[in-house]
Each structure stands twice: as C-alpha cells, then as structure tokens.
Tab-separated table of C-alpha atoms in Angstrom:
chain	number	residue	atom	x	y	z
R	1	UNK	CA	75.116	66.937	46.660
R	2	UNK	CA	73.353	64.485	46.414
R	3	UNK	CA	70.157	65.283	48.132
R	4	UNK	CA	69.476	61.943	49.299
R	5	UNK	CA	70.207	61.791	53.591
R	6	UNK	CA	73.134	59.249	54.353
R	7	UNK	CA	70.768	56.362	55.697
R	8	UNK	CA	69.237	56.357	52.448
R	9	UNK	CA	73.059	55.615	50.801
R	10	UNK	CA	73.206	53.069	53.112
R	11	UNK	CA	73.482	49.082	52.459
R	12	UNK	CA	70.835	46.788	54.520
R	13	UNK	CA	73.777	44.078	55.543
R	14	UNK	CA	77.024	46.278	55.968
R	15	UNK	CA	75.421	49.207	56.420
R	16	UNK	CA	78.049	50.883	55.486
R	17	UNK	CA	77.715	53.060	51.209
R	18	UNK	CA	77.360	51.064	49.042
R	19	UNK	CA	79.749	49.744	47.197
R	20	UNK	CA	79.331	48.481	43.553
R	21	UNK	CA	76.044	48.595	44.517
R	22	UNK	CA	74.097	46.113	42.815
R	23	UNK	CA	69.455	45.662	42.059
R	24	UNK	CA	66.750	42.933	42.449
R	25	UNK	CA	63.740	42.866	40.849
R	26	UNK	CA	61.963	43.229	44.180
R	27	UNK	CA	63.733	47.419	44.412
R	28	UNK	CA	65.442	46.244	46.783
R	29	UNK	CA	70.134	47.327	45.961
R	30	UNK	CA	73.386	46.128	48.766
R	31	UNK	CA	76.509	45.887	47.727
R	32	UNK	CA	77.675	42.959	45.394
R	33	UNK	CA	80.111	41.487	46.899
R	34	UNK	CA	77.308	41.574	50.877
R	35	UNK	CA	75.357	39.880	48.476
R	36	UNK	CA	77.202	37.048	47.665
R	37	UNK	CA	78.177	36.724	50.744
R	38	UNK	CA	74.720	36.146	51.474
R	39	UNK	CA	73.577	34.384	49.623
R	40	UNK	CA	76.587	31.633	49.573
R	41	UNK	CA	75.561	27.945	50.012
R	42	UNK	CA	72.397	29.531	50.090
R	43	UNK	CA	69.686	27.491	46.926
R	44	UNK	CA	67.135	30.062	46.688
R	45	UNK	CA	68.816	33.306	46.713
R	46	UNK	CA	66.237	35.825	48.351
R	47	UNK	CA	66.452	38.730	48.964
R	48	UNK	CA	67.509	39.793	51.846
R	49	UNK	CA	64.889	43.043	52.908
R	50	UNK	CA	61.917	41.113	51.654
R	51	UNK	CA	62.775	37.770	50.621
R	52	UNK	CA	61.612	37.387	47.429
R	53	UNK	CA	63.298	34.694	45.245
R	54	UNK	CA	66.051	35.949	42.652
R	55	UNK	CA	66.037	33.826	39.215
R	56	UNK	CA	69.777	33.137	39.532
R	57	UNK	CA	71.602	35.176	36.088
R	58	UNK	CA	73.338	37.610	38.282
R	59	UNK	CA	72.271	40.853	39.341
R	60	UNK	CA	71.903	43.587	37.103
R	61	UNK	CA	74.307	47.196	38.165
R	62	UNK	CA	72.148	50.390	40.176
R	63	UNK	CA	74.198	52.899	38.026
R	64	UNK	CA	72.451	55.596	39.827
R	65	UNK	CA	73.396	54.793	42.765
R	66	UNK	CA	76.788	54.023	42.419
R	67	UNK	CA	76.852	57.173	41.289
R	68	UNK	CA	74.689	59.759	43.920
R	69	UNK	CA	76.963	57.695	46.216
R	70	UNK	CA	80.695	58.210	44.816
R	71	UNK	CA	79.411	62.239	44.951
R	72	UNK	CA	78.263	61.250	48.612
R	73	UNK	CA	81.461	60.365	50.170
R	74	UNK	CA	83.990	63.023	47.387
R	75	UNK	CA	81.830	66.553	49.091
R	76	UNK	CA	82.114	64.553	52.537
R	77	UNK	CA	86.073	64.314	51.470
R	78	UNK	CA	86.701	67.183	50.283
R	79	UNK	CA	84.444	69.528	53.717
R	80	UNK	CA	86.783	66.791	55.679
R	81	UNK	CA	89.414	68.271	53.894
R	82	UNK	CA	88.153	71.806	54.873
R	83	UNK	CA	87.135	71.252	57.651
R	84	UNK	CA	91.326	69.694	58.896
R	85	UNK	CA	92.913	73.436	57.218
R	86	UNK	CA	90.425	75.726	60.518
R	87	UNK	CA	92.551	72.780	62.395
R	88	UNK	CA	96.540	72.814	63.881
R	89	UNK	CA	98.125	70.486	62.311
R	90	UNK	CA	99.800	69.511	65.640
R	91	UNK	CA	97.368	69.750	67.749
R	92	UNK	CA	94.157	69.293	66.264
R	93	UNK	CA	92.424	73.063	68.093
R	94	UNK	CA	91.174	75.492	65.359
R	95	UNK	CA	93.248	77.996	64.432
R	96	UNK	CA	91.488	81.765	66.496
R	97	UNK	CA	95.209	83.912	66.455
R	98	UNK	CA	97.295	84.965	64.126
R	99	UNK	CA	100.896	85.847	65.409
R	100	UNK	CA	102.587	88.771	63.826
R	101	UNK	CA	106.437	87.388	63.483
R	102	UNK	CA	106.044	84.667	61.844
R	103	UNK	CA	102.914	85.899	60.296
R	104	UNK	CA	100.553	83.112	59.695
R	105	UNK	CA	97.528	81.026	62.486
R	106	UNK	CA	98.512	79.671	65.773
R	107	UNK	CA	95.884	77.271	67.875
R	108	UNK	CA	95.874	79.042	71.484
R	109	UNK	CA	98.437	75.765	72.732
R	110	UNK	CA	101.110	77.251	70.066
R	111	UNK	CA	100.689	80.664	71.358
R	112	UNK	CA	101.887	78.914	75.083
R	113	UNK	CA	103.781	76.787	73.360
R	114	UNK	CA	108.844	77.254	73.082
R	115	UNK	CA	108.019	78.035	69.185
R	116	UNK	CA	105.622	81.053	69.743
R	117	UNK	CA	106.213	82.276	73.703
R	118	UNK	CA	106.125	85.443	73.673
R	119	UNK	CA	105.359	86.609	70.217
R	120	UNK	CA	102.205	89.419	69.629
R	121	UNK	CA	99.250	87.597	68.159
R	122	UNK	CA	95.754	88.879	67.198
R	123	UNK	CA	92.708	87.354	66.493
R	124	UNK	CA	92.156	85.969	63.412
R	125	UNK	CA	89.510	88.736	62.104
R	126	UNK	CA	91.375	91.059	62.417
R	127	UNK	CA	95.064	89.721	61.887
R	128	UNK	CA	92.502	88.886	58.262
R	129	UNK	CA	91.181	92.986	57.736
R	130	UNK	CA	95.382	93.995	58.638
R	131	UNK	CA	96.645	91.095	55.883
R	132	UNK	CA	92.803	92.915	53.342
R	133	UNK	CA	94.068	96.039	53.519
R	134	UNK	CA	97.939	95.475	53.093
R	135	UNK	CA	96.842	92.952	50.550
R	136	UNK	CA	94.854	96.146	48.778
R	137	UNK	CA	97.756	98.566	49.345
R	138	UNK	CA	100.252	95.935	46.941
R	139	UNK	CA	97.565	95.853	44.658
R	140	UNK	CA	97.314	99.184	43.831
R	141	UNK	CA	100.893	99.135	43.974
R	142	UNK	CA	101.515	96.296	41.734
R	143	UNK	CA	98.065	98.244	38.828
R	144	UNK	CA	100.583	101.579	39.051
R	145	UNK	CA	103.503	99.471	38.286
R	146	UNK	CA	101.142	97.902	35.491
R	147	UNK	CA	100.413	101.187	33.712
R	148	UNK	CA	103.514	102.167	34.249
R	149	UNK	CA	104.765	98.960	32.079
R	150	UNK	CA	100.953	99.361	29.410
R	151	UNK	CA	102.509	103.136	29.181
R	152	UNK	CA	106.650	101.746	27.920
R	153	UNK	CA	104.928	99.241	26.157
R	154	UNK	CA	102.490	102.156	24.011
R	155	UNK	CA	105.894	103.831	23.865
R	156	UNK	CA	108.127	101.589	22.300
R	157	UNK	CA	104.905	101.153	19.632
R	158	UNK	CA	105.327	104.515	18.893
R	159	UNK	CA	109.361	105.240	18.896
R	160	UNK	CA	109.021	101.858	16.221
R	161	UNK	CA	107.343	103.730	14.867
R	162	UNK	CA	109.451	107.374	15.230
R	163	UNK	CA	112.763	105.025	13.949
R	164	UNK	CA	111.027	103.909	10.659
R	165	UNK	CA	109.688	107.535	9.644
R	166	UNK	CA	113.805	108.476	10.734
R	167	UNK	CA	115.257	105.899	8.620
R	168	UNK	CA	112.732	106.546	5.915
R	169	UNK	CA	113.732	110.541	6.531
R	170	UNK	CA	117.027	110.445	6.910
R	171	UNK	CA	117.202	107.645	3.663
R	172	UNK	CA	115.048	110.626	1.095
R	173	UNK	CA	117.649	113.708	2.621
R	174	UNK	CA	120.287	110.937	1.917
R	175	UNK	CA	119.740	110.809	-1.481
R	176	UNK	CA	119.341	114.018	-2.552
R	177	UNK	CA	122.704	115.406	-0.216
R	178	UNK	CA	124.342	112.645	-3.139
R	179	UNK	CA	122.222	113.587	-5.979
R	180	UNK	CA	122.725	117.747	-5.248
R	181	UNK	CA	126.814	116.235	-5.037
R	182	UNK	CA	126.493	114.448	-8.459
R	183	UNK	CA	124.975	116.947	-10.246
R	184	UNK	CA	128.574	119.321	-8.326
R	185	UNK	CA	130.904	116.256	-9.887
R	186	UNK	CA	128.829	115.690	-13.235
R	187	UNK	CA	129.095	119.097	-13.515
R	188	UNK	CA	132.454	120.160	-12.867
R	189	UNK	CA	133.339	117.030	-13.706
R	190	UNK	CA	132.570	118.716	-17.231
R	191	UNK	CA	134.275	122.473	-16.489
R	192	UNK	CA	137.389	120.594	-16.177
R	193	UNK	CA	136.780	118.377	-19.603
R	194	UNK	CA	135.417	121.597	-21.790
R	195	UNK	CA	139.092	124.179	-20.012
R	196	UNK	CA	141.087	121.024	-20.895
R	197	UNK	CA	139.437	121.236	-24.415
R	198	UNK	CA	139.969	124.822	-25.339
R	199	UNK	CA	143.754	124.657	-24.076
R	200	UNK	CA	143.995	122.016	-26.667
R	201	UNK	CA	142.917	123.996	-29.489
R	202	UNK	CA	143.974	127.071	-28.574
R	203	UNK	CA	147.741	125.320	-28.272
R	204	UNK	CA	147.206	123.151	-31.809
R	205	UNK	CA	146.066	126.407	-32.930
R	206	UNK	CA	149.057	128.155	-32.045
R	207	UNK	CA	151.594	125.024	-33.864
R	208	UNK	CA	149.678	125.127	-36.823
R	209	UNK	CA	150.015	128.466	-37.503
R	210	UNK	CA	153.374	128.986	-36.747
R	211	UNK	CA	153.823	125.577	-39.135
R	212	UNK	CA	151.733	127.468	-41.700
R	213	UNK	CA	154.261	130.218	-41.309
R	214	UNK	CA	157.475	127.623	-41.409
R	215	UNK	CA	156.418	126.288	-44.404
R	216	UNK	CA	155.590	129.280	-46.643
R	217	UNK	CA	159.510	130.209	-45.416
R	218	UNK	CA	160.472	126.493	-46.591
R	219	UNK	CA	158.863	127.405	-49.805
R	220	UNK	CA	160.447	130.657	-50.387
R	221	UNK	CA	164.045	129.289	-49.345
R	222	UNK	CA	163.237	126.611	-52.198
R	223	UNK	CA	162.855	129.310	-54.917
R	224	UNK	CA	165.300	130.525	-53.684
R	225	UNK	CA	168.273	127.767	-53.729
R	226	UNK	CA	167.008	126.545	-57.707
R	227	UNK	CA	167.125	130.930	-58.789
R	228	UNK	CA	170.912	130.879	-57.140
R	229	UNK	CA	171.309	127.271	-58.957
R	230	UNK	CA	170.308	128.854	-62.677
R	231	UNK	CA	172.089	131.738	-62.179
R	232	UNK	CA	175.423	129.842	-61.192
R	233	UNK	CA	174.596	128.215	-64.687
R	234	UNK	CA	174.522	130.815	-66.267
R	235	UNK	CA	178.254	132.679	-68.193
R	236	UNK	CA	179.516	134.390	-66.366
R	237	UNK	CA	179.212	137.960	-67.442
R	238	UNK	CA	175.346	137.853	-66.662
R	239	UNK	CA	176.335	135.992	-63.233
R	240	UNK	CA	178.399	139.048	-62.605
R	241	UNK	CA	175.176	140.798	-63.261
R	242	UNK	CA	172.849	138.969	-60.958
R	243	UNK	CA	175.848	138.567	-58.189
R	244	UNK	CA	174.716	141.555	-56.405
R	245	UNK	CA	170.208	140.855	-56.535
R	246	UNK	CA	170.936	137.574	-56.078
R	247	UNK	CA	172.833	137.858	-53.144
R	248	UNK	CA	170.069	141.158	-51.437
R	249	UNK	CA	167.227	138.213	-52.574
R	250	UNK	CA	163.745	138.480	-49.752
R	251	UNK	CA	165.362	135.372	-48.086
R	252	UNK	CA	167.794	136.883	-46.499
R	253	UNK	CA	164.974	138.724	-44.069
R	254	UNK	CA	163.947	135.173	-43.494
R	255	UNK	CA	164.404	134.592	-39.868
R	256	UNK	CA	164.936	130.954	-37.825
R	257	UNK	CA	162.215	128.985	-36.899
R	258	UNK	CA	162.248	128.830	-32.268
R	259	UNK	CA	160.516	126.641	-30.515
R	260	UNK	CA	157.612	127.784	-29.170
R	261	UNK	CA	158.158	128.294	-25.319
R	262	UNK	CA	155.606	125.973	-23.884
R	263	UNK	CA	153.199	125.179	-26.369
R	264	UNK	CA	153.370	121.539	-24.936
R	265	UNK	CA	149.656	120.691	-22.302
R	266	UNK	CA	150.173	121.921	-18.527
R	267	UNK	CA	149.634	118.636	-17.338
R	268	UNK	CA	150.488	119.022	-14.034
R	269	UNK	CA	148.020	122.236	-13.467
R	270	UNK	CA	144.908	119.590	-14.999
R	271	UNK	CA	146.159	117.218	-12.857
R	272	UNK	CA	148.143	118.083	-9.486
R	273	UNK	CA	145.932	118.209	-6.392
R	274	UNK	CA	143.077	116.998	-8.219
R	275	UNK	CA	140.865	115.797	-5.547
R	276	UNK	CA	141.477	118.577	-3.763
R	277	UNK	CA	140.522	121.011	-5.933
R	278	UNK	CA	137.591	119.925	-6.620
R	279	UNK	CA	136.671	119.345	-3.065
R	280	UNK	CA	137.685	122.987	-2.425
R	281	UNK	CA	135.169	124.218	-4.638
R	282	UNK	CA	133.142	121.154	-2.871
R	283	UNK	CA	132.937	123.965	-0.266
R	284	UNK	CA	129.612	125.407	-1.977
R	285	UNK	CA	127.169	122.926	-1.888
R	286	UNK	CA	129.259	121.001	1.298
R	287	UNK	CA	130.084	123.596	3.758
R	288	UNK	CA	131.256	122.742	6.845
R	289	UNK	CA	128.633	124.393	9.916
R	290	UNK	CA	130.944	123.528	13.403
R	291	UNK	CA	127.941	122.982	15.776
R	292	UNK	CA	124.952	119.758	14.321
R	293	UNK	CA	121.444	119.884	16.594
R	294	UNK	CA	120.529	116.629	17.928
R	295	UNK	CA	117.166	115.643	16.712
R	296	UNK	CA	116.858	113.449	19.427
R	297	UNK	CA	117.163	116.061	22.178
R	298	UNK	CA	114.976	118.698	20.503
R	299	UNK	CA	110.958	119.750	22.410
R	300	UNK	CA	108.280	119.112	19.434
R	301	UNK	CA	106.921	122.193	19.262
R	302	UNK	CA	110.831	122.707	17.923
R	303	UNK	CA	110.853	122.145	13.291
R	304	UNK	CA	114.572	122.028	12.748
R	305	UNK	CA	116.088	122.105	8.902
R	306	UNK	CA	116.839	119.092	7.292
R	307	UNK	CA	120.944	119.895	7.774
R	308	UNK	CA	120.554	119.964	11.333
R	309	UNK	CA	121.960	124.381	11.039
R	310	UNK	CA	118.317	126.183	11.968
R	311	UNK	CA	115.732	125.769	13.788
R	312	UNK	CA	111.945	127.562	15.072
R	313	UNK	CA	108.815	127.922	16.915
R	314	UNK	CA	105.816	125.966	15.870
R	315	UNK	CA	102.885	125.351	17.487
R	316	UNK	CA	102.357	121.994	15.493
R	317	UNK	CA	103.733	120.717	18.218
R	318	UNK	CA	104.759	116.667	16.673
R	319	UNK	CA	104.123	113.386	17.809
R	320	UNK	CA	107.887	112.187	18.850
R	321	UNK	CA	108.544	109.287	21.700
R	322	UNK	CA	108.570	110.898	25.275
R	323	UNK	CA	113.372	109.178	25.189
R	324	UNK	CA	114.871	110.278	28.559
R	325	UNK	CA	117.405	112.986	25.733
R	326	UNK	CA	114.503	115.288	24.555
R	327	UNK	CA	113.504	118.357	26.638
R	328	UNK	CA	110.197	118.054	27.156
R	329	UNK	CA	108.679	121.010	29.174
R	330	UNK	CA	110.760	123.446	27.398
R	331	UNK	CA	111.320	124.861	23.614
R	332	UNK	CA	115.070	123.880	24.393
R	333	UNK	CA	117.160	121.445	21.888
R	334	UNK	CA	121.281	120.851	22.739
R	335	UNK	CA	124.163	120.210	19.871
R	336	UNK	CA	124.573	116.809	18.589
R	337	UNK	CA	128.859	116.799	19.943
R	338	UNK	CA	130.106	116.852	23.505
R	339	UNK	CA	132.739	119.216	24.230
R	340	UNK	CA	134.800	117.946	27.168
R	341	UNK	CA	138.649	119.949	26.295
R	342	UNK	CA	139.923	121.506	24.667
R	343	UNK	CA	138.612	124.959	22.419
R	344	UNK	CA	135.784	125.795	20.181
R	345	UNK	CA	133.166	127.922	18.427
R	346	UNK	CA	130.498	128.072	16.530
R	347	UNK	CA	128.393	131.778	15.172
R	348	UNK	CA	124.746	132.165	15.296
R	349	UNK	CA	123.031	134.213	12.917
R	350	UNK	CA	119.653	135.818	15.181
R	351	UNK	CA	117.859	137.741	13.348
R	352	UNK	CA	114.711	138.763	13.701
R	353	UNK	CA	114.069	136.803	16.137
R	354	UNK	CA	113.066	138.184	19.717
R	355	UNK	CA	112.631	135.307	21.815
R	356	UNK	CA	116.089	133.022	21.776
R	357	UNK	CA	118.360	131.687	24.320
R	358	UNK	CA	122.324	130.535	23.416
R	359	UNK	CA	125.006	129.092	25.357
R	360	UNK	CA	125.947	125.822	26.184
R	361	UNK	CA	124.738	123.316	28.080
R	362	UNK	CA	125.708	120.517	30.797
R	363	UNK	CA	124.704	116.510	30.602
R	364	UNK	CA	123.216	116.942	33.786
R	365	UNK	CA	119.894	118.933	33.362
R	366	UNK	CA	116.809	118.284	33.327
R	367	UNK	CA	114.919	117.499	30.879
R	368	UNK	CA	110.975	117.012	32.177
R	369	UNK	CA	111.581	119.682	34.452
R	370	UNK	CA	111.448	123.907	32.884
R	371	UNK	CA	114.352	125.548	34.971
R	372	UNK	CA	116.559	129.071	34.654
R	373	UNK	CA	118.940	128.413	32.308
R	374	UNK	CA	121.530	129.174	35.007
R	375	UNK	CA	125.077	127.969	35.740
R	376	UNK	CA	123.396	126.066	39.141
R	377	UNK	CA	121.314	124.250	36.751
R	378	UNK	CA	123.878	123.694	34.669
R	379	UNK	CA	123.465	126.546	32.253
R	380	UNK	CA	126.131	129.053	30.210
R	381	UNK	CA	123.906	130.952	28.499
R	382	UNK	CA	122.587	135.148	27.733
R	383	UNK	CA	119.232	136.134	26.553
R	384	UNK	CA	117.413	138.240	24.288
R	385	UNK	CA	113.326	138.972	25.819
R	386	UNK	CA	111.288	142.262	25.479
R	387	UNK	CA	113.562	144.031	23.692
R	388	UNK	CA	117.051	143.537	26.459
R	389	UNK	CA	119.558	140.921	26.935
R	390	UNK	CA	120.419	139.452	29.295
R	391	UNK	CA	123.342	137.225	30.813
R	392	UNK	CA	121.581	134.519	33.053
R	393	UNK	CA	123.319	134.849	36.495
R	394	UNK	CA	122.378	134.646	39.094
R	395	UNK	CA	120.371	136.978	39.197
R	396	UNK	CA	120.217	137.838	35.746
R	397	UNK	CA	122.727	141.197	34.433
R	398	UNK	CA	121.067	143.419	31.984
R	399	UNK	CA	123.845	143.669	29.124
R	400	UNK	CA	124.463	147.843	27.153
R	401	UNK	CA	125.222	147.351	23.895
R	402	UNK	CA	124.794	150.079	21.117
R	403	UNK	CA	123.836	147.861	18.472
R	404	UNK	CA	120.975	145.063	18.023
R	405	UNK	CA	122.850	141.637	17.635
R	406	UNK	CA	122.366	140.205	14.221
R	407	UNK	CA	125.131	136.773	14.492
R	408	UNK	CA	127.056	135.953	17.847
R	409	UNK	CA	130.179	134.071	18.400
R	410	UNK	CA	130.200	132.012	21.114
R	411	UNK	CA	133.269	130.948	22.285
R	412	UNK	CA	134.511	128.117	25.418
R	413	UNK	CA	137.542	127.442	26.271
R	414	UNK	CA	137.448	123.872	28.594
R	415	UNK	CA	140.570	123.538	30.120
R	416	UNK	CA	140.898	127.176	30.525
R	417	UNK	CA	137.113	127.461	31.966
R	418	UNK	CA	135.984	130.047	30.473
R	419	UNK	CA	132.233	130.965	28.156
R	420	UNK	CA	132.936	134.323	25.969
R	421	UNK	CA	129.853	135.939	23.483
R	422	UNK	CA	130.872	138.976	21.446
R	423	UNK	CA	129.597	140.554	18.944
R	424	UNK	CA	131.591	139.743	15.147
R	425	UNK	CA	130.597	142.054	13.504
R	426	UNK	CA	132.368	144.459	16.126
R	427	UNK	CA	134.541	142.655	18.295
R	428	UNK	CA	133.425	143.006	21.659
R	429	UNK	CA	132.863	140.987	24.219
R	430	UNK	CA	129.197	140.633	25.479
R	431	UNK	CA	129.107	138.819	28.799
R	432	UNK	CA	132.301	136.233	29.431
R	433	UNK	CA	131.569	133.416	32.532
R	434	UNK	CA	134.099	131.555	33.983
R	435	UNK	CA	133.099	127.974	36.176
R	436	UNK	CA	135.541	125.068	36.740
R	437	UNK	CA	133.814	121.975	34.136
R	438	UNK	CA	133.835	118.786	35.304
R	439	UNK	CA	130.664	117.098	33.372
R	440	UNK	CA	130.531	117.278	29.592
R	441	UNK	CA	128.619	120.322	27.470
R	442	UNK	CA	126.717	121.033	24.946
R	443	UNK	CA	125.772	123.810	21.862
R	444	UNK	CA	121.899	125.078	23.603
R	445	UNK	CA	119.275	126.621	21.916
R	446	UNK	CA	116.164	127.969	22.953
R	447	UNK	CA	113.435	129.937	21.334
R	448	UNK	CA	109.687	130.527	20.902
R	449	UNK	CA	109.944	132.887	18.121
R	450	UNK	CA	108.720	131.734	14.266
R	451	UNK	CA	111.628	133.533	12.978
R	452	UNK	CA	114.767	130.759	12.784
R	453	UNK	CA	118.393	130.866	15.030
R	454	UNK	CA	120.877	129.978	12.457
R	455	UNK	CA	124.480	128.157	13.004
R	456	UNK	CA	126.665	129.628	10.402
R	457	UNK	CA	129.289	127.705	8.346
R	458	UNK	CA	132.789	127.645	8.742
R	459	UNK	CA	135.010	127.457	5.480
R	460	UNK	CA	137.963	125.419	6.154
R	461	UNK	CA	141.020	125.978	5.188
R	462	UNK	CA	144.123	123.526	4.596
R	463	UNK	CA	146.757	123.715	6.626
R	464	UNK	CA	151.539	122.760	6.271
R	465	UNK	CA	152.996	120.980	9.367
R	466	UNK	CA	156.413	120.190	8.481
R	467	UNK	CA	158.324	118.071	10.486
R	468	UNK	CA	161.061	115.640	10.334
R	469	UNK	CA	158.299	114.110	7.722
R	470	UNK	CA	155.751	116.540	6.050
R	471	UNK	CA	152.560	115.730	6.705
R	472	UNK	CA	149.732	117.393	5.358
R	473	UNK	CA	146.614	117.726	8.311
R	474	UNK	CA	143.874	119.757	7.470
R	475	UNK	CA	142.416	122.307	10.766
R	476	UNK	CA	138.763	124.390	10.910
R	477	UNK	CA	138.748	128.098	10.825
R	478	UNK	CA	138.090	129.269	14.026
C-alpha cells in the first residue's frame, strides 16, 4: 500500500514501526517518545544517527510518514485476519477439507477428531464446485420467483386499472338504469294524475248536469205553488173552473230527485295496492332474468351485454386481468349465482348462433385449460356445431330433433341429481343427465359465433299463502 519496504518504516532507535514520527532538520525521523528518551539529560540534543545538533524547539511531526505507517499497519492487520480465516480455529492447521455432514470446512486434525469422525468429507476445491452448482441452481430458482413476483406486480397494476374501469362502467350503467326508472315513474305519475283528473271532470260534470235538472224542477214547482196559491184566493166559481187544470199541471210528471249511485270518487281504486300496481307495470322496463352472467369469468373474446343477459364472440379480445375465476383458453362464461339445492330453470334464445354449448358446470372446473365439456370434467351440457346437436356425454351422443331449435329450456333439480334440456315450443325433452351432485353448480355458456346467446326474462307473479297468519309472498314463475 505504501510502496516502501518495511525497514524504511522502522524507527532507528526502537527498530519498530514509527509511532508518532518526528522529523529533524537533518532529515532523519524517529518516534517522538524514542527521541525524547534519547535526549533525556543531554544538553546538546544531537541526532541519534548523524549527531547533527538539533534546535531547542520541539521537532516537527512527520505527517506523511505517519500516514504511511498507519496504512502499513492496517494492511498487515487485514492480511493477518485473512490468513487466520484459512486456518482451523481449534488446531491452527489449514482448512483443506469440507465436511459434507456438518456443511463446514475442517482441517485434517478435525477429520480425525470425535466431532467429525466417520463423516464424509471432500477436498475444499471439489466442495466449492458442488456448492457453486447448488448456489447457481438456487439463484435460478430465485430468479424464477422474481419473475413470478414481477408478473404479480404487473398483474396488480392491470387489475387496479381494470377496477377503475369497472367502477366507471358500473356507475354509468347504474345512472342509465335509474334514469329509465325515473322516466318510467315520472310518466306513470303523469298518467295516474291525468286519469284521476279525467274521472274528476266526469263525476263533476254528471253532478252539475243533475243539479241543473233539479234547479229547473225547483223553478217549476215554485211557479206551480204560486199559481195554486193564486187560484185558492180567487172566487169560488173561478176556483172551480180552474181546479181541474190546476191539478193536472206539469208538476204531476216531475220525478223525485234520486241520489246518483257511485257519484263519489273511488279512492280505493287509485290508492289500493298503489305501489304494487306501479311495480307490476314496471316489469316492462325492469324485467327479471333468472340467470345473470358473471363478467369476471368471461373469456376476453366474449362480449357481454350491459345488462349481463347475452353474449357473443368477437375477434377483438379485450385486455383483462388474469384473475383465477376467468376462463383463459376457451370462449366460456359462467352464471353469477351458484346452485347447491332445490330446482332452477332458465331459457336461452340461440337464434341464428351456429356454434354453442349450454348447460351447467361445477365450481371446480379448469379455467386455465381446455377440457371437453363432459360430466367427468364437471360439465353437463349439450352442443350445436357443424349443423348437428350432441349431448356431451362420454362419448358425445348425437341428438335427433325434428326441428331446428330457437330456444332451449335448461332445468336443474339439484336434489334429485337431474339436468334436463327441452324445447319450450314443443315441450319435447331433448336430453337428460343424471348425477349425484356434491359441488355447487353454475349455468355455463360457450360460443364462437357473432350471433348472440340471449337469456330470456321471466314474468314475476304474486302468490298469497294463507295459514293461521296471513302473509304475502312472491314467487318467480318457473
């Protein structure tokens, strides 16, 4: 480090490495403490080497030499530590072996000792190569994990962005749907108030017409009474002459006024079950669909409608997060609600779609692999492709149908273990699967056609169940 031999860094008095070196005018250097001891009791203060007389003032510190000495000592210390690491701490011998049992370097004395006796050992050079191979394999494993974590981080970024997009889309769609409901309620309010106003006008007009007739009758009666009173005041002969005409006057044909039946407004007709009647009409703008598609399971090449009741295939795949629920290989999607008991049914309009699979799928079906939609893989489906209908049994079964299907009714009875496909127009059963279900089931859809598959809405009908207590419940028509 200093570039000088060790003897050049030694004090001429103590022969050791300089400690706090000082420089005399004669250019010789000494340890400060060594020079002070040499001069102790001397009056002339000569140089210990050349005997040149030094001045009385304190000699100057040799900073450059001090730095060189400190650097030399530091290097010597580090070298000593490095060499000590190559030696056995217990026996002072070189570490030439590696114990494969205890995974540590040892010396030949250690190998014969009780601690490592009988252990397999190898030379440090061979052991180092083996360890490097293992470390290299570990590095590759860690690099693979690093890639996984980097992909996870990228996926999180995509997911976060997609969540923002989802929120914006849902908010826009909710506002749109509420606007339709607001508009419907506003129009329904105007219709109801207009009907009320029209009935008010009819009833008021009828009552006014009746009042006019009664007013005319009153005037006639008053005039008749006045005439009779005048006749009574006439002379007897004149009274007798007018008596017959008086009693046979127009008043005899007047009918007594009658109270008009149902003249009052029928408030019950307007206010009874008012909200229910509005709700019943609302089904025209708010239909009930028994199956709603789960957007988070849809393959990126499937386009779903805003109300999540229809799907079709598109070649322009969307950039979507690779969440575990999503189908990544095939153009598939599941319904949103899982079934694990009871009976359920839904109708699908296939229309002009020439490539579809419909039915049910279990919760554990593969989402990242392409597997046949058959019972052994957790699917109970029928298929239409190349102009032929098939029940996806193992192997698939050809279905002979009298007409091309436009709609298909899917019925699940989870408790009895039945899945039935039928033609709703002819009520003909197309195919039935039987299986002892143990998992949750989801409605399943597949297509590679631009023509949509549409889940048909159902009317909702009220039903009243009367027990000891009367209650009102609502059931969805099957």
